[in-house]
PDB file of C-alpha atoms in Angstrom:
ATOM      1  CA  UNK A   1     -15.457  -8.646  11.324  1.00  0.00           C
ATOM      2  CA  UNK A   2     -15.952 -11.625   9.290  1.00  0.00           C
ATOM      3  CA  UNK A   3     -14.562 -10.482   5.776  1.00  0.00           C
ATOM      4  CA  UNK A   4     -10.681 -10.527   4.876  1.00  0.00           C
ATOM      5  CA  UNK A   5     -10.911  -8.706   1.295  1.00  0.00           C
ATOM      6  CA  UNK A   6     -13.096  -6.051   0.396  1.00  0.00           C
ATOM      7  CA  UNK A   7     -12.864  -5.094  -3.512  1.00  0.00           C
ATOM      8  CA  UNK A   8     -13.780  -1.628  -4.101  1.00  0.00           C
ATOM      9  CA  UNK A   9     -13.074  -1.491  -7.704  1.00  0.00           C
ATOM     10  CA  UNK A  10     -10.595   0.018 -10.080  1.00  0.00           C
ATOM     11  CA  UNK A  11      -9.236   3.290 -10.501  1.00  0.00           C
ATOM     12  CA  UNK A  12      -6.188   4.891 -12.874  1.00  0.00           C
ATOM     13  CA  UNK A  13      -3.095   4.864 -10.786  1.00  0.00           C
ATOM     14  CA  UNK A  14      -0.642   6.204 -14.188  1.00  0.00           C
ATOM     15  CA  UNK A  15      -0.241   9.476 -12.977  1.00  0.00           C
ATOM     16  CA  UNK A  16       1.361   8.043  -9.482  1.00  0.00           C
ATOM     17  CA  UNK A  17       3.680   5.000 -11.637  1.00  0.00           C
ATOM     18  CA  UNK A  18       4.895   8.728 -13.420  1.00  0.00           C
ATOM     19  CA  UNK A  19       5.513  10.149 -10.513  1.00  0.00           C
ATOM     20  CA  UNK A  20       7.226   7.218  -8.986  1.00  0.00           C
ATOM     21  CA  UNK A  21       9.396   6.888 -12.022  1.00  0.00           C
ATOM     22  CA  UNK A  22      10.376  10.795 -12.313  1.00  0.00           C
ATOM     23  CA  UNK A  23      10.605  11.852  -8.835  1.00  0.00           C
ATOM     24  CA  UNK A  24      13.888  10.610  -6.985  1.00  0.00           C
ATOM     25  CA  UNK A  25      12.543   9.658  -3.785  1.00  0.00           C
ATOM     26  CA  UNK A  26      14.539   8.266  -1.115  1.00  0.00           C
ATOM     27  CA  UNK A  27      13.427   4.909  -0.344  1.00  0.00           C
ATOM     28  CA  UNK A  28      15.669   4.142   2.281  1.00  0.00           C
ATOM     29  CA  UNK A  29      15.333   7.393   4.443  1.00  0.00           C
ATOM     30  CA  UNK A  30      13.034   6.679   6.707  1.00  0.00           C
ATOM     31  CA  UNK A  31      12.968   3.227   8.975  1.00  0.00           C
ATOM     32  CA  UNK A  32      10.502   3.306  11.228  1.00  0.00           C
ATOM     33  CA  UNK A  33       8.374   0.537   9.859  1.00  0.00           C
ATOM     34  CA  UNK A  34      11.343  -1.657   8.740  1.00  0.00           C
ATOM     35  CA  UNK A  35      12.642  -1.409  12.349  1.00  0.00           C
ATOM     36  CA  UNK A  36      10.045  -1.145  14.773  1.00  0.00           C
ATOM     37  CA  UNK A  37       7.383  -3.015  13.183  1.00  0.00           C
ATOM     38  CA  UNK A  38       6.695  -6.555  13.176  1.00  0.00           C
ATOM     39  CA  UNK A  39       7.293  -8.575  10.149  1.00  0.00           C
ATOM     40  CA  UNK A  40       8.213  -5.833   7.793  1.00  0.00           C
ATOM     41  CA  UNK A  41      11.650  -5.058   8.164  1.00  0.00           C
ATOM     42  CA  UNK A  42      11.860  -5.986   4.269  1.00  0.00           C
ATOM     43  CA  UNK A  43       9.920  -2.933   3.835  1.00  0.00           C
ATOM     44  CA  UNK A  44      10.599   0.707   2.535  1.00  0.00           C
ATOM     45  CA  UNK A  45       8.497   3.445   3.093  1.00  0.00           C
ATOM     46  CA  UNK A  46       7.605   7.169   1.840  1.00  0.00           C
ATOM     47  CA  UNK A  47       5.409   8.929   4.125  1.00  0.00           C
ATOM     48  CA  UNK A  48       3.022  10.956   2.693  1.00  0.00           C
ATOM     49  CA  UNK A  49       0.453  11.252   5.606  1.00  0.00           C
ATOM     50  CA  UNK A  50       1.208   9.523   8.919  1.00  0.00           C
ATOM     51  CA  UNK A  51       3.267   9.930  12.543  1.00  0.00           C
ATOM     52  CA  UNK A  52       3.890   6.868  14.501  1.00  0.00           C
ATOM     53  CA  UNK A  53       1.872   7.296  16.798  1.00  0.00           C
ATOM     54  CA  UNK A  54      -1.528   8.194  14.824  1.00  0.00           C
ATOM     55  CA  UNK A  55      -2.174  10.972  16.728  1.00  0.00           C
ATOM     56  CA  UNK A  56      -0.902  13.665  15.258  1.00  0.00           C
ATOM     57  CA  UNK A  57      -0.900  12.768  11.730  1.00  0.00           C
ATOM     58  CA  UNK A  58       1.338  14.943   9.767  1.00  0.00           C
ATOM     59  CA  UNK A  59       2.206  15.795   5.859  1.00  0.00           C
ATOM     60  CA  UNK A  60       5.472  14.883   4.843  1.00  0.00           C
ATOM     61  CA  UNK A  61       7.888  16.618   1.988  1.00  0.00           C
ATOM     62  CA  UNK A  62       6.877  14.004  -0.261  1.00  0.00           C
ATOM     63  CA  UNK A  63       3.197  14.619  -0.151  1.00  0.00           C
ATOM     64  CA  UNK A  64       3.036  17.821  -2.264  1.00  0.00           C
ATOM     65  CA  UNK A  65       4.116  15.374  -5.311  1.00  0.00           C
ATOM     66  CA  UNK A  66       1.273  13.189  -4.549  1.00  0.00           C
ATOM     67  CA  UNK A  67      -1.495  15.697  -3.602  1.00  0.00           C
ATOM     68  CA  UNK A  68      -3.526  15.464  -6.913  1.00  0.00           C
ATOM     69  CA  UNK A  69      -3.516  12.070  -7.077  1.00  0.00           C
ATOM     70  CA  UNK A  70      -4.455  11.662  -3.160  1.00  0.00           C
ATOM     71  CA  UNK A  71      -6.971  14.099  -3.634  1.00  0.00           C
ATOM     72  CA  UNK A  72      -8.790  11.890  -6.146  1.00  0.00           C
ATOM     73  CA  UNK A  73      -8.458   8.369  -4.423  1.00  0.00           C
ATOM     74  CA  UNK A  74     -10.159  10.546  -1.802  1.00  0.00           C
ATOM     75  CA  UNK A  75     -12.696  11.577  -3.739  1.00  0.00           C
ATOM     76  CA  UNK A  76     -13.177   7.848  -5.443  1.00  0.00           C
ATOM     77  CA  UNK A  77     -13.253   6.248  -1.366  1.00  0.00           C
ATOM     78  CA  UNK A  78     -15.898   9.505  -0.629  1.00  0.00           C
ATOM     79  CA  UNK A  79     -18.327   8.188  -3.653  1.00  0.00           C
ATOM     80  CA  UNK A  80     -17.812   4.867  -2.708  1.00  0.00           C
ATOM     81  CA  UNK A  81     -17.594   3.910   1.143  1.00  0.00           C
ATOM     82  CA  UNK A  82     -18.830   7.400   2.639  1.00  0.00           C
ATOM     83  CA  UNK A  83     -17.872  10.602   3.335  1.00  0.00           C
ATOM     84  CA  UNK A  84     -14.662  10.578   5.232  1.00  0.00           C
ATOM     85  CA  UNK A  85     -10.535  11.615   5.287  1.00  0.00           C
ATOM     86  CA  UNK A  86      -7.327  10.123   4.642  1.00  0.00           C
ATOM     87  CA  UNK A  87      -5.881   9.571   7.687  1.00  0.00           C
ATOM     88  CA  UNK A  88      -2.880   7.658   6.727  1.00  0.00           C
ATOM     89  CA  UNK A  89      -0.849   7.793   3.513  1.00  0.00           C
ATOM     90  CA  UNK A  90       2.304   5.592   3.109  1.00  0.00           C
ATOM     91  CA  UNK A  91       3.851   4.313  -0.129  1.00  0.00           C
ATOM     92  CA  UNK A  92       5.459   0.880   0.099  1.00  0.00           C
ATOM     93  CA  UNK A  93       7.682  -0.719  -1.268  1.00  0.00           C
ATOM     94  CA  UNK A  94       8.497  -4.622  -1.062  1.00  0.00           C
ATOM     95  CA  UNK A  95      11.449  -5.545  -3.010  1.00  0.00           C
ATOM     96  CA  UNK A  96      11.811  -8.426  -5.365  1.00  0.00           C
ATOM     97  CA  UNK A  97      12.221 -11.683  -3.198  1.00  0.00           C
ATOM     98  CA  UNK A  98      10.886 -10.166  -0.014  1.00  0.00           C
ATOM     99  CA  UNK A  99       8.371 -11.132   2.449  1.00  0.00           C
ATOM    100  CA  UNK A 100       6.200  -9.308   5.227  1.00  0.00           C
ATOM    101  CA  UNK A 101       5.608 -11.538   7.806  1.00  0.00           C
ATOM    102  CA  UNK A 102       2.723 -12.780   9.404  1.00  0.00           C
ATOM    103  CA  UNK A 103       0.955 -10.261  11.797  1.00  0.00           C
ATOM    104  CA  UNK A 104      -1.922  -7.938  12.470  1.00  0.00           C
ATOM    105  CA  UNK A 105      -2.079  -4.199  13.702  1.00  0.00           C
ATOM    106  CA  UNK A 106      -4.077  -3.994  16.767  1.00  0.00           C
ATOM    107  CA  UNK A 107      -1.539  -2.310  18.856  1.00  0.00           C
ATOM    108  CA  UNK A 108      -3.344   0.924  18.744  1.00  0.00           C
ATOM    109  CA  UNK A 109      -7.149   2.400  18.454  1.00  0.00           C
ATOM    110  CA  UNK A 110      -6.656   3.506  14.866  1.00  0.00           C
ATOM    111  CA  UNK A 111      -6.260   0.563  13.364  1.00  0.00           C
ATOM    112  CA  UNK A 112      -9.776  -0.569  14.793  1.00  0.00           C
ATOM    113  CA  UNK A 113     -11.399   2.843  13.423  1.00  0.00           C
ATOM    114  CA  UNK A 114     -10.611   3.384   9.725  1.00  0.00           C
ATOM    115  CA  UNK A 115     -10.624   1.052   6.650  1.00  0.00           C
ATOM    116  CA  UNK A 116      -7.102  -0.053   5.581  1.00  0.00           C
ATOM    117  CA  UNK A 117      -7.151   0.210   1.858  1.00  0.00           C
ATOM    118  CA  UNK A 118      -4.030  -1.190  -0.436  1.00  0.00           C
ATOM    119  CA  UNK A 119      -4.071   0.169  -3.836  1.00  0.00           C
ATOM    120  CA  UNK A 120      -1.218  -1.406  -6.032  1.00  0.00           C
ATOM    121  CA  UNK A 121       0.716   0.722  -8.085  1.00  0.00           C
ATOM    122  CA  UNK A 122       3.636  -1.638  -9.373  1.00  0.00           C
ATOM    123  CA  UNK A 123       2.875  -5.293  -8.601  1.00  0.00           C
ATOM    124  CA  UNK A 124       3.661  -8.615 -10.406  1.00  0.00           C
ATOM    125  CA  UNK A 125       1.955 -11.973 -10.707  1.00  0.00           C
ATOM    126  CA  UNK A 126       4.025 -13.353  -8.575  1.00  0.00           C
ATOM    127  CA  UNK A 127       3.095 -11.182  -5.338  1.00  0.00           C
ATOM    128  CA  UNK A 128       0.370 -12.175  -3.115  1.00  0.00           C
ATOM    129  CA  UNK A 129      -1.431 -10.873  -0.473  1.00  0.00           C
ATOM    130  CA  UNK A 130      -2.640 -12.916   2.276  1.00  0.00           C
ATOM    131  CA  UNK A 131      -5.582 -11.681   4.882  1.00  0.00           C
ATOM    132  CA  UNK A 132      -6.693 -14.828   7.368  1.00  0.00           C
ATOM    133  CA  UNK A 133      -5.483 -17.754   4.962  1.00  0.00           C
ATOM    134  CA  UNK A 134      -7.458 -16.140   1.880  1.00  0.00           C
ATOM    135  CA  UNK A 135      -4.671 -15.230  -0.813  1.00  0.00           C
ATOM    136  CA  UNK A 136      -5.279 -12.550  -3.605  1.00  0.00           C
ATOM    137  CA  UNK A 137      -3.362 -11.469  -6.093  1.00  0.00           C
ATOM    138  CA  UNK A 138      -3.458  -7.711  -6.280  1.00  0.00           C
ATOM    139  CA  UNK A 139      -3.772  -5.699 -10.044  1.00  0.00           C
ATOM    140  CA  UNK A 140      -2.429  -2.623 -10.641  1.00  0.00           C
ATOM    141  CA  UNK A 141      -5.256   0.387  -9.302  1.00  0.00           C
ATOM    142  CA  UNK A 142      -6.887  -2.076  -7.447  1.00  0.00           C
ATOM    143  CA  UNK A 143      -8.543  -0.816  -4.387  1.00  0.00           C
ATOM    144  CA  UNK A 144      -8.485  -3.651  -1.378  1.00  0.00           C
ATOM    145  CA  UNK A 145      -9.874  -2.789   2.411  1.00  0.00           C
ATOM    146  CA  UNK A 146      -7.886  -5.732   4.302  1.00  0.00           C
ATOM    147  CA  UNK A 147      -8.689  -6.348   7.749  1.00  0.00           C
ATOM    148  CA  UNK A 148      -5.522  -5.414   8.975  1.00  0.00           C
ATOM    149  CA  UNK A 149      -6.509  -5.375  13.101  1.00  0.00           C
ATOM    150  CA  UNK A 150      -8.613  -8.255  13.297  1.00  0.00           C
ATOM    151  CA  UNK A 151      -6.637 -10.880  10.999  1.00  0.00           C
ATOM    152  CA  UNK A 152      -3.395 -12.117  10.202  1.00  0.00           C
ATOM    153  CA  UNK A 153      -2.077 -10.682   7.333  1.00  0.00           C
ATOM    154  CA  UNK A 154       1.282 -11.112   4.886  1.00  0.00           C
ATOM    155  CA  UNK A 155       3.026 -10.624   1.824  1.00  0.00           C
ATOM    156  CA  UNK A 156       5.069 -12.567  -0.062  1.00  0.00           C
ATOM    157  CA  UNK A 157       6.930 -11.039  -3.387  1.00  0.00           C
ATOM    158  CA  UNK A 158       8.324 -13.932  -5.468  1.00  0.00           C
ATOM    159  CA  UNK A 159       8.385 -11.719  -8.581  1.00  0.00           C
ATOM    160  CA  UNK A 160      11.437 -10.637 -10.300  1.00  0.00           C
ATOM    161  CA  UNK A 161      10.308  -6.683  -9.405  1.00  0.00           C
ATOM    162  CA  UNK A 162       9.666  -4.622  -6.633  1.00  0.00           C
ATOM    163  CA  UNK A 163       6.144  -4.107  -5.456  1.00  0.00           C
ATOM    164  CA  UNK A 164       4.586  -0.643  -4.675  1.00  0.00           C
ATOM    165  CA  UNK A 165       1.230  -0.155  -2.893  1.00  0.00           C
ATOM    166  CA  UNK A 166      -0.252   2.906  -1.726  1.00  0.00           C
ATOM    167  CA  UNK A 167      -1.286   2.401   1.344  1.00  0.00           C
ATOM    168  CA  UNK A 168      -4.249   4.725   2.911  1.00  0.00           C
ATOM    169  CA  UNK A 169      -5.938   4.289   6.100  1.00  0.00           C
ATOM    170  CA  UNK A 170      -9.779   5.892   5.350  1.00  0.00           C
ATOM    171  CA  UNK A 171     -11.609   7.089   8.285  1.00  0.00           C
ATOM    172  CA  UNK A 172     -16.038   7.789   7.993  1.00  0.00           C
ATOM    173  CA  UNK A 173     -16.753  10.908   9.537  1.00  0.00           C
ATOM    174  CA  UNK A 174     -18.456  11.019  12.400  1.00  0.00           C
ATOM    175  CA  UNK A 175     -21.249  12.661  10.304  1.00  0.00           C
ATOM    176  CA  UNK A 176     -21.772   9.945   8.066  1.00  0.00           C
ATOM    177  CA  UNK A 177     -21.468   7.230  11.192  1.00  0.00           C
ATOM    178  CA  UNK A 178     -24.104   9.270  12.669  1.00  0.00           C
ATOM    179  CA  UNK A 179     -26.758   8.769   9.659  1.00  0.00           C
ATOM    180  CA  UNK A 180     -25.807   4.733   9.605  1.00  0.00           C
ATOM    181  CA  UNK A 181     -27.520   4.474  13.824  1.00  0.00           C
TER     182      UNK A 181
END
């Protein structure tokens, strides 16, 4: 795995900002990732898709307000890496002035099967991403793979506004793995 970055283009990410500025969601409900997770306790979540363990992947109550819009980035990552699913769908915040640490995720067999995609939805040109010493400063509906289990990533948000990615882990069907051999 030799890349850090992998730019897979642009897509319209309005319809989410609207959501994310009508919907009152709860950004400091759930703590799993700011307390059990290396380097991002600066973090706040909204779970769309996920479980902790990535097993048993599960829809949350805030997923029905993001369905459409999942449904499409699915659809966009289908047309352009493969057929496949959203395994994993988190929303993240960073706050202004906040930092995730330097780690990687390779404490579990998911991380080494699907694509980790970032796909800013509020961001600021002070916020940069950093993926095995490469830095990249993320637009708005930007979609990034980052090789999350193989390199040492972090984030650091010097800007004077939060920053929100939608995070999605992609898996390729077995299908489509199956025509690649």
């Amino acid at each position: 795995m030799e890349y850090n970055f992998k730019y897979y283009g642009i897509i319209d990410v309005s319809k989410i900002d609207i959501l994310l500025t009508n919907t009152e969601l709860n950004w400091d409900e759930y703590t799993y990732r700011q307390t059990d997770r290396d380097g991002q306790s600066d973090t706040k979540t909204i779970p769309l898709i996920w479980s902790e363990d990535f097993v048993n992947n599960t829809v949350w109550k805030s997923y029905e307000i993001f369905k459409t819009a999942l449904n499409e980035i699915q659809n966009n990552l289908t047309h352009i890496i493969g057929e496949g699913k959203i395994e994993v769908a988190l929303l993240i915040n960073l706050p202004k002035n906040k930092k995730i640490l330097p780690h990687t995720d390779s404490g579990h067999e998911h991380f080494f099967k699907t694509k980790r995609i970032h796909i800013p939805i509020i961001t600021n040109a002070k916020c940069n991403f950093t993926v095995g010493g490469e830095t990249v400063q993320m637009k708005v509906g930007e979609m990034w793979e980052i090789n999350n289990a193989h390199k040492i990533h972090s984030v650091n948000n010097d800007g004077d506004i939060d920053r929100i990615h939608l995070l999605v882990d992609y898996q390729i069907s077995d299908k489509k793995i199956k025509t690649l051999l």
